[in-house]
Structure formats: structure tokens, C-alpha cells
Short mmCIF file of C-alpha atoms in Angstrom, two decimals:
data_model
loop_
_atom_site.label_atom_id
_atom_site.label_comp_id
_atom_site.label_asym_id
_atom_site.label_seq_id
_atom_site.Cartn_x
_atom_site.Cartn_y
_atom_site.Cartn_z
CA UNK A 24 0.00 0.00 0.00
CA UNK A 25 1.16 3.74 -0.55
CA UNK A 26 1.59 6.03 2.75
CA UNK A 27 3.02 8.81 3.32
CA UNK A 28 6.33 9.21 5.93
CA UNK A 29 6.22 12.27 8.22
CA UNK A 30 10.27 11.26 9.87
CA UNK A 31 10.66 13.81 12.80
CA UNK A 32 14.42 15.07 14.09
CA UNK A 33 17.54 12.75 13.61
CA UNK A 34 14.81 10.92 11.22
CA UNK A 35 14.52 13.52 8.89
CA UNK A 36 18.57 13.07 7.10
CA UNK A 37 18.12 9.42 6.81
CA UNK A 38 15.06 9.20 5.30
CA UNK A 39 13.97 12.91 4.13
CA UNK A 40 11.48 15.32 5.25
CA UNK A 41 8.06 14.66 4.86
CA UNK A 42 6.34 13.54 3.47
CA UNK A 43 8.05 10.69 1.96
CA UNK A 44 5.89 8.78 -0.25
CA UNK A 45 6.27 4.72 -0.01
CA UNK A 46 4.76 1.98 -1.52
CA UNK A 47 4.81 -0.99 1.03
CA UNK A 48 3.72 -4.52 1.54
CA UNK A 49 3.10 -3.99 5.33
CA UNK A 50 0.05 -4.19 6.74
CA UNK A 51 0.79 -2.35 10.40
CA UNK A 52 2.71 -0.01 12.22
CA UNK A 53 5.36 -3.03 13.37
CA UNK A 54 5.62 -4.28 10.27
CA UNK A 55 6.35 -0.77 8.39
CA UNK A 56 9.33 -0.35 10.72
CA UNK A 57 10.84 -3.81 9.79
CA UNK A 58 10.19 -3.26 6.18
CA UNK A 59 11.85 0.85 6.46
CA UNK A 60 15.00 -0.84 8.60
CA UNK A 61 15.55 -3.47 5.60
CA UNK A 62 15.34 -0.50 3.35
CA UNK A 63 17.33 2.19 4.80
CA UNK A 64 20.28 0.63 7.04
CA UNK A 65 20.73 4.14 8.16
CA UNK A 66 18.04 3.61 10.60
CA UNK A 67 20.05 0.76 12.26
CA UNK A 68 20.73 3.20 15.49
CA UNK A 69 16.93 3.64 15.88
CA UNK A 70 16.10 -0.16 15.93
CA UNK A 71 12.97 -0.44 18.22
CA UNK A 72 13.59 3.59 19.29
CA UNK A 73 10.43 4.72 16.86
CA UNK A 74 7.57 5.05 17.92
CA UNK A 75 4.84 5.46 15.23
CA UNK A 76 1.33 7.92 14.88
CA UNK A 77 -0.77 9.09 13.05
CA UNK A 78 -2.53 12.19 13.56
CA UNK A 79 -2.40 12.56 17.19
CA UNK A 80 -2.55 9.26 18.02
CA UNK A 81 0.56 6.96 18.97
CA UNK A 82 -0.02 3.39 17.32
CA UNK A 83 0.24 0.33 18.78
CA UNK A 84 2.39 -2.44 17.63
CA UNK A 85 -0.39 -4.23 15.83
CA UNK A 86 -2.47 -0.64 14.78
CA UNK A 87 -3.97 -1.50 10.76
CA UNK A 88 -2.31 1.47 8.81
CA UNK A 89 -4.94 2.64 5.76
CA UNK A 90 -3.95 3.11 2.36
CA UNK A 91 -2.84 6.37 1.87
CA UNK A 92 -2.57 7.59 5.81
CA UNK A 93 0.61 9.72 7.10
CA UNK A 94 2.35 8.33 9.83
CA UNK A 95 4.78 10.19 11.58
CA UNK A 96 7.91 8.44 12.80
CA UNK A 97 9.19 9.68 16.28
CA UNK A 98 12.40 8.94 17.62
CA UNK A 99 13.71 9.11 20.79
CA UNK A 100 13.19 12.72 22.34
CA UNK A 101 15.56 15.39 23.45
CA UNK A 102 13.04 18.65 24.39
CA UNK A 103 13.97 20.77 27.55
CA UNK B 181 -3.34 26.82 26.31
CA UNK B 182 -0.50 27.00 23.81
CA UNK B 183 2.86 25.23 25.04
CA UNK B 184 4.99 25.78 22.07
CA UNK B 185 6.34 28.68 20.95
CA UNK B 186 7.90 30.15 17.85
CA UNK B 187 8.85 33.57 19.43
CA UNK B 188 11.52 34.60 22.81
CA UNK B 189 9.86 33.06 25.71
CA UNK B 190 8.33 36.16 27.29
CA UNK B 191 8.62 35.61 30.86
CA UNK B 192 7.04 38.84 32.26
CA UNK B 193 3.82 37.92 30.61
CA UNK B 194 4.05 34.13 32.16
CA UNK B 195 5.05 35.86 35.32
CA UNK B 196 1.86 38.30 35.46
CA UNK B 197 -1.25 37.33 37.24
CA UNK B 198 -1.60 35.64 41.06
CA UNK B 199 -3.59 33.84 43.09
CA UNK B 200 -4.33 34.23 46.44
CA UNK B 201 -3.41 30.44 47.62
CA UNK B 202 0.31 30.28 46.57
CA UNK B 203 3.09 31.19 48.66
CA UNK B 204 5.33 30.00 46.61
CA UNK B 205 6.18 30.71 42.37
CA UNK B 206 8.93 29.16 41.15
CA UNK B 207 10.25 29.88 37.72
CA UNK B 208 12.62 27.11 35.87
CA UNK B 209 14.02 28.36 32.41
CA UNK B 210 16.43 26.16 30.59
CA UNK B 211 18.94 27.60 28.30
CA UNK B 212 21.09 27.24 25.59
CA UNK B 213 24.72 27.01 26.78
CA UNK B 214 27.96 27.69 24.40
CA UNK B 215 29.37 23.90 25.30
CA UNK B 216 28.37 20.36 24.82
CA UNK B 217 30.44 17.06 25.54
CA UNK B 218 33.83 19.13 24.84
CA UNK B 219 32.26 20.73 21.81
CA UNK B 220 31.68 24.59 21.20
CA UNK B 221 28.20 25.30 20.82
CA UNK B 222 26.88 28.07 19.01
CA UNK B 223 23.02 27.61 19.10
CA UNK B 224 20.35 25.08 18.65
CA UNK B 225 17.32 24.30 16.80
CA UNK B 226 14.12 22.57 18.01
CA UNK B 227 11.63 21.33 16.70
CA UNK B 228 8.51 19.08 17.33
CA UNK B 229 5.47 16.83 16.40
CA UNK B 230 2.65 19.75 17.33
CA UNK B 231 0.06 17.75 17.95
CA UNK B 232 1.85 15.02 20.51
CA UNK B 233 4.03 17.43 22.10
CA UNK B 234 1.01 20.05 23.19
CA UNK B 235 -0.97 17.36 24.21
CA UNK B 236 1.94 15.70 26.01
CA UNK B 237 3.12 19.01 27.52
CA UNK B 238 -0.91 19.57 28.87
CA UNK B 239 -1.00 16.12 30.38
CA UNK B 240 2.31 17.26 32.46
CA UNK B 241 0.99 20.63 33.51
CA UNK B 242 -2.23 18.43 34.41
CA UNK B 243 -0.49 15.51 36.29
CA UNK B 244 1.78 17.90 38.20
CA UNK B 245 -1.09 19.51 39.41
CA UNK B 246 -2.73 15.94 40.23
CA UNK B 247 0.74 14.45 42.14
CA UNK B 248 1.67 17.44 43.80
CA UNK B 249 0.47 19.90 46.25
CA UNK B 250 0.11 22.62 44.36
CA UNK B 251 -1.69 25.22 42.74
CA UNK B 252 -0.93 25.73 39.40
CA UNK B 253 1.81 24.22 36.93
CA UNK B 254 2.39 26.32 33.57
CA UNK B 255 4.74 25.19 30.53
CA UNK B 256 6.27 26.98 27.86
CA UNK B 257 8.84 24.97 24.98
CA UNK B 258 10.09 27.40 22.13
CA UNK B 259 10.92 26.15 18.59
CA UNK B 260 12.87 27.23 16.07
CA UNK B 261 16.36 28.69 15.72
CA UNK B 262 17.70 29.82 19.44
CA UNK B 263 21.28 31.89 19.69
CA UNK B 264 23.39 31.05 22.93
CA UNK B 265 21.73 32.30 26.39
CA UNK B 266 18.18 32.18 24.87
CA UNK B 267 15.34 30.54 26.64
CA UNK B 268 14.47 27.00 25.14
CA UNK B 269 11.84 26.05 27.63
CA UNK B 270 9.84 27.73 31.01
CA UNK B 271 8.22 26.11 34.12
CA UNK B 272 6.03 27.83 35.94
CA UNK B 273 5.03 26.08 39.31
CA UNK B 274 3.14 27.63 42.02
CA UNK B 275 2.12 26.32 45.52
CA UNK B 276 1.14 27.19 49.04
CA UNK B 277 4.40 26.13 50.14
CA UNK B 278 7.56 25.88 48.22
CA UNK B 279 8.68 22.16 49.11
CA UNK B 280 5.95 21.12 46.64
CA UNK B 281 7.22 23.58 44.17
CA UNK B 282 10.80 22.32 44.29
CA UNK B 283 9.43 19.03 44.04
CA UNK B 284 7.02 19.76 40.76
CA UNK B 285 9.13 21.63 38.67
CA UNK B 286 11.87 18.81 38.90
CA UNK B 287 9.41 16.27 37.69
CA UNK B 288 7.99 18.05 35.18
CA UNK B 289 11.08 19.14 33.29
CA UNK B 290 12.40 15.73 33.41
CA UNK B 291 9.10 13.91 32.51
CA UNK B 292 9.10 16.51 29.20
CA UNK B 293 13.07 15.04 28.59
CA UNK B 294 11.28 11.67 28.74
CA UNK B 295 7.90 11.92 27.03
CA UNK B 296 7.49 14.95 25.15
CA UNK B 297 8.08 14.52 21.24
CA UNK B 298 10.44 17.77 21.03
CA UNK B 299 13.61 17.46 19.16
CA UNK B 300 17.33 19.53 19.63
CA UNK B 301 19.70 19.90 17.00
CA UNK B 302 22.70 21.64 17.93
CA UNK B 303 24.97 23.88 15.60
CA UNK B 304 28.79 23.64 16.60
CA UNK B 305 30.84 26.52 16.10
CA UNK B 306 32.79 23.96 13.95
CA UNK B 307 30.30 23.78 11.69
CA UNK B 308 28.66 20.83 12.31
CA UNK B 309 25.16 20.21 12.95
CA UNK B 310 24.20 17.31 15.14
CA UNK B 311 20.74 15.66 16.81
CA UNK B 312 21.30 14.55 20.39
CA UNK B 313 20.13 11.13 20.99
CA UNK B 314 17.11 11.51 23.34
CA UNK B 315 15.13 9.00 25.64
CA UNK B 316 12.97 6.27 23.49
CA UNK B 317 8.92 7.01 24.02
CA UNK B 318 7.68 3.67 25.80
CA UNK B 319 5.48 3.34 22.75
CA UNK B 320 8.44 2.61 20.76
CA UNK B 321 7.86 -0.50 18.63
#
């Protein structure tokens, strides 16, 4: 399915800024991480550091993503 | 109520206004410092998801007020390009007595390190431009 990537801070050089248009064979939030780390070893340091949302909700592991939707792609924080 | 900022924190406005139960207002400002890990700093970008990190920031203000006793918690995170010395984020506790102000303030500025999708970059005066690693959300998958 196509989505759209919204990559937030130390994201945004590895994979771009948003949105980043993908076409991808997964079917929920865990399995769009595994498919992004097997397609951009940059994102090795952030291996199970992202958490995933879209619009202002933060997805769970198993969370159905819907063709077309934006997910943003947070990494570990560093506000104050 | 607005958390983030794209403008100079502007403290005399957060300062203005009382209430007649606190007897105790204690203000916490972080700022952006000229060093970092041996490196010359010489400013600092931030930036954040919107949506999370007001509603993330509201749920602090709200919990503070919920765990500790005291009156009023107020937050304030700026965004955008900051030079050395500016403000990059405000706390605003107040209380009856100042033990529970001490005690708020500390929580909430490290609870936003930990949950609060906000990001720093920080420009060296070598030229570089680096993203510090921050704390992993516990909804990390």
C-alpha cells in the first residue's frame, strides 16, 4: 500500500522530510518499521527507538495502517 | 493553552497574574549554553510533532497539578532557531508552600526530557550540525 512518511528530528537526514511517499507490503505499524529498517540501514541506530502515529494518536504495535494515511515516525526525544 | 512557541519566551507575561493560595512561584528556564560534551556550541534548533508534544506538555501541567500539592503548573517549549543564552523552555510552578514547588518543577522538566516529542539539533561553532540522541517514548515499537 502507498503512505506517506512524516520522519521527525535525527529521522529527517536518513530518510527525508516529509512527506516521503512509499509503496509498502506492510500491513501495520510493526511491520512498516521492519520493512523501512531493511530498506534504509541508516536507521540501524533507531532499531525499536520509533515510535509510530498518526494524527495525534501513537499506534500500537499491531495498529492496521490505511492506504494512503501519514504516519509520523518519532524517535527518541531530546526537548527541555 | 499553547505550550509551544515560535517567538523569545516572554517571561514577564508568564510571570503576570496571582492567586491568592500560593506562597510560593517558582520559575525554571532552561537555556542554551555555548558547550556540549567538549564541543563549542553556538546555538540550537528545536523542533517538534505539534500535535503530541502540546498534548503531552498539557497532560504534564495536568499531572503535576494531580501528584503534587500545588496550585498551578504552567509550561512553555520554544521552537525554532535559538542563539546562545536564549530561553528554550519555562516552568512555571506555584504552591502554598515551596517544598511542593521544588518538588514539581523537577518532575515536570524531566518527565518533558522523557515523554514529550520535542527534538534539539545543535549547531557547533565547527560547523557541524548534530541531533542529540534523546530518551525512546515507551510506545516505541
Amino acid at each position: 500500500m502507498k503512505l506517506l512518511l512524516a520522519p521527525y528530528g535525527p529521522l529527517i537526514p536518513v530518510l527525508g522530510t516529509a512527506p516521503v511517499c512509499v509503496d509498502t507490503p506492510a500491513r501495520n505499524a510493526t511491520e512498516l518499521l521492519d520493512w523501512l529498517h531493511a530498506q534504509y540501514p541508516g536507521l540501524a541506530p533507531w532499531r525499536q527507538r520509533i515510535a509510530c502515529a498518526v494524527g495525534d494518536t501513537l499506534l500500537s504495535a499491531d495498529a492496521t495502517l490505511a492506504e494512503g494515511a501519514e504516519v509520523a515516525l518519532i524517535p527518541p526525544v531530546s526537548g527541555g | 493553552m499553547k505550550h509551544l512557541c515560535e517567538h523569545p519566551i516572554a517571561l514577564t507575561e508568564l510571570l503576570q497574574g496571582s492567586d491568592h493560595q500560593s506562597g510560593a512561584g517558582l520559575l525554571f528556564t532552561g537555556t542554551v549554553r555555548n558547550h556540549h560534551a567538549g564541543r563549542a556550541v553556538r546555538g540550537m534548533s528545536y523542533t517538534a510533532h505539534h500535535a503530541l508534544a502540546e498534548a503531552a506538555l498539557e497532560t504534564i501541567c495536568r499531572d503535576a497539578e494531580t501528584r503534587f500539592d500545588i496550585v498551578s503548573c504552567r509550561i512553555i517549549h520554544r521552537l525554532g532557531e535559538l542563539q546562545l543564552g536564549d530561553i528554550s523552555v519555562a516552568i512555571l510552578v506555584h504552591s502554598a508552600h515551596r517544598e511542593a514547588a521544588y518538588e514539581a518543577s523537577r518532575w515536570a522538566i524531566e518527565t518533558l526530557k522523557q515523554k514529550v516529542p520535542i527534538w534539539k539539533q545543535e549547531h557547533y561553532v565547527d560547523g557541524a550540525d548534530v541531533y542529540l540522541d534523546g530518551t525512546t517514548l515507551d510506545q516505541a515499537l
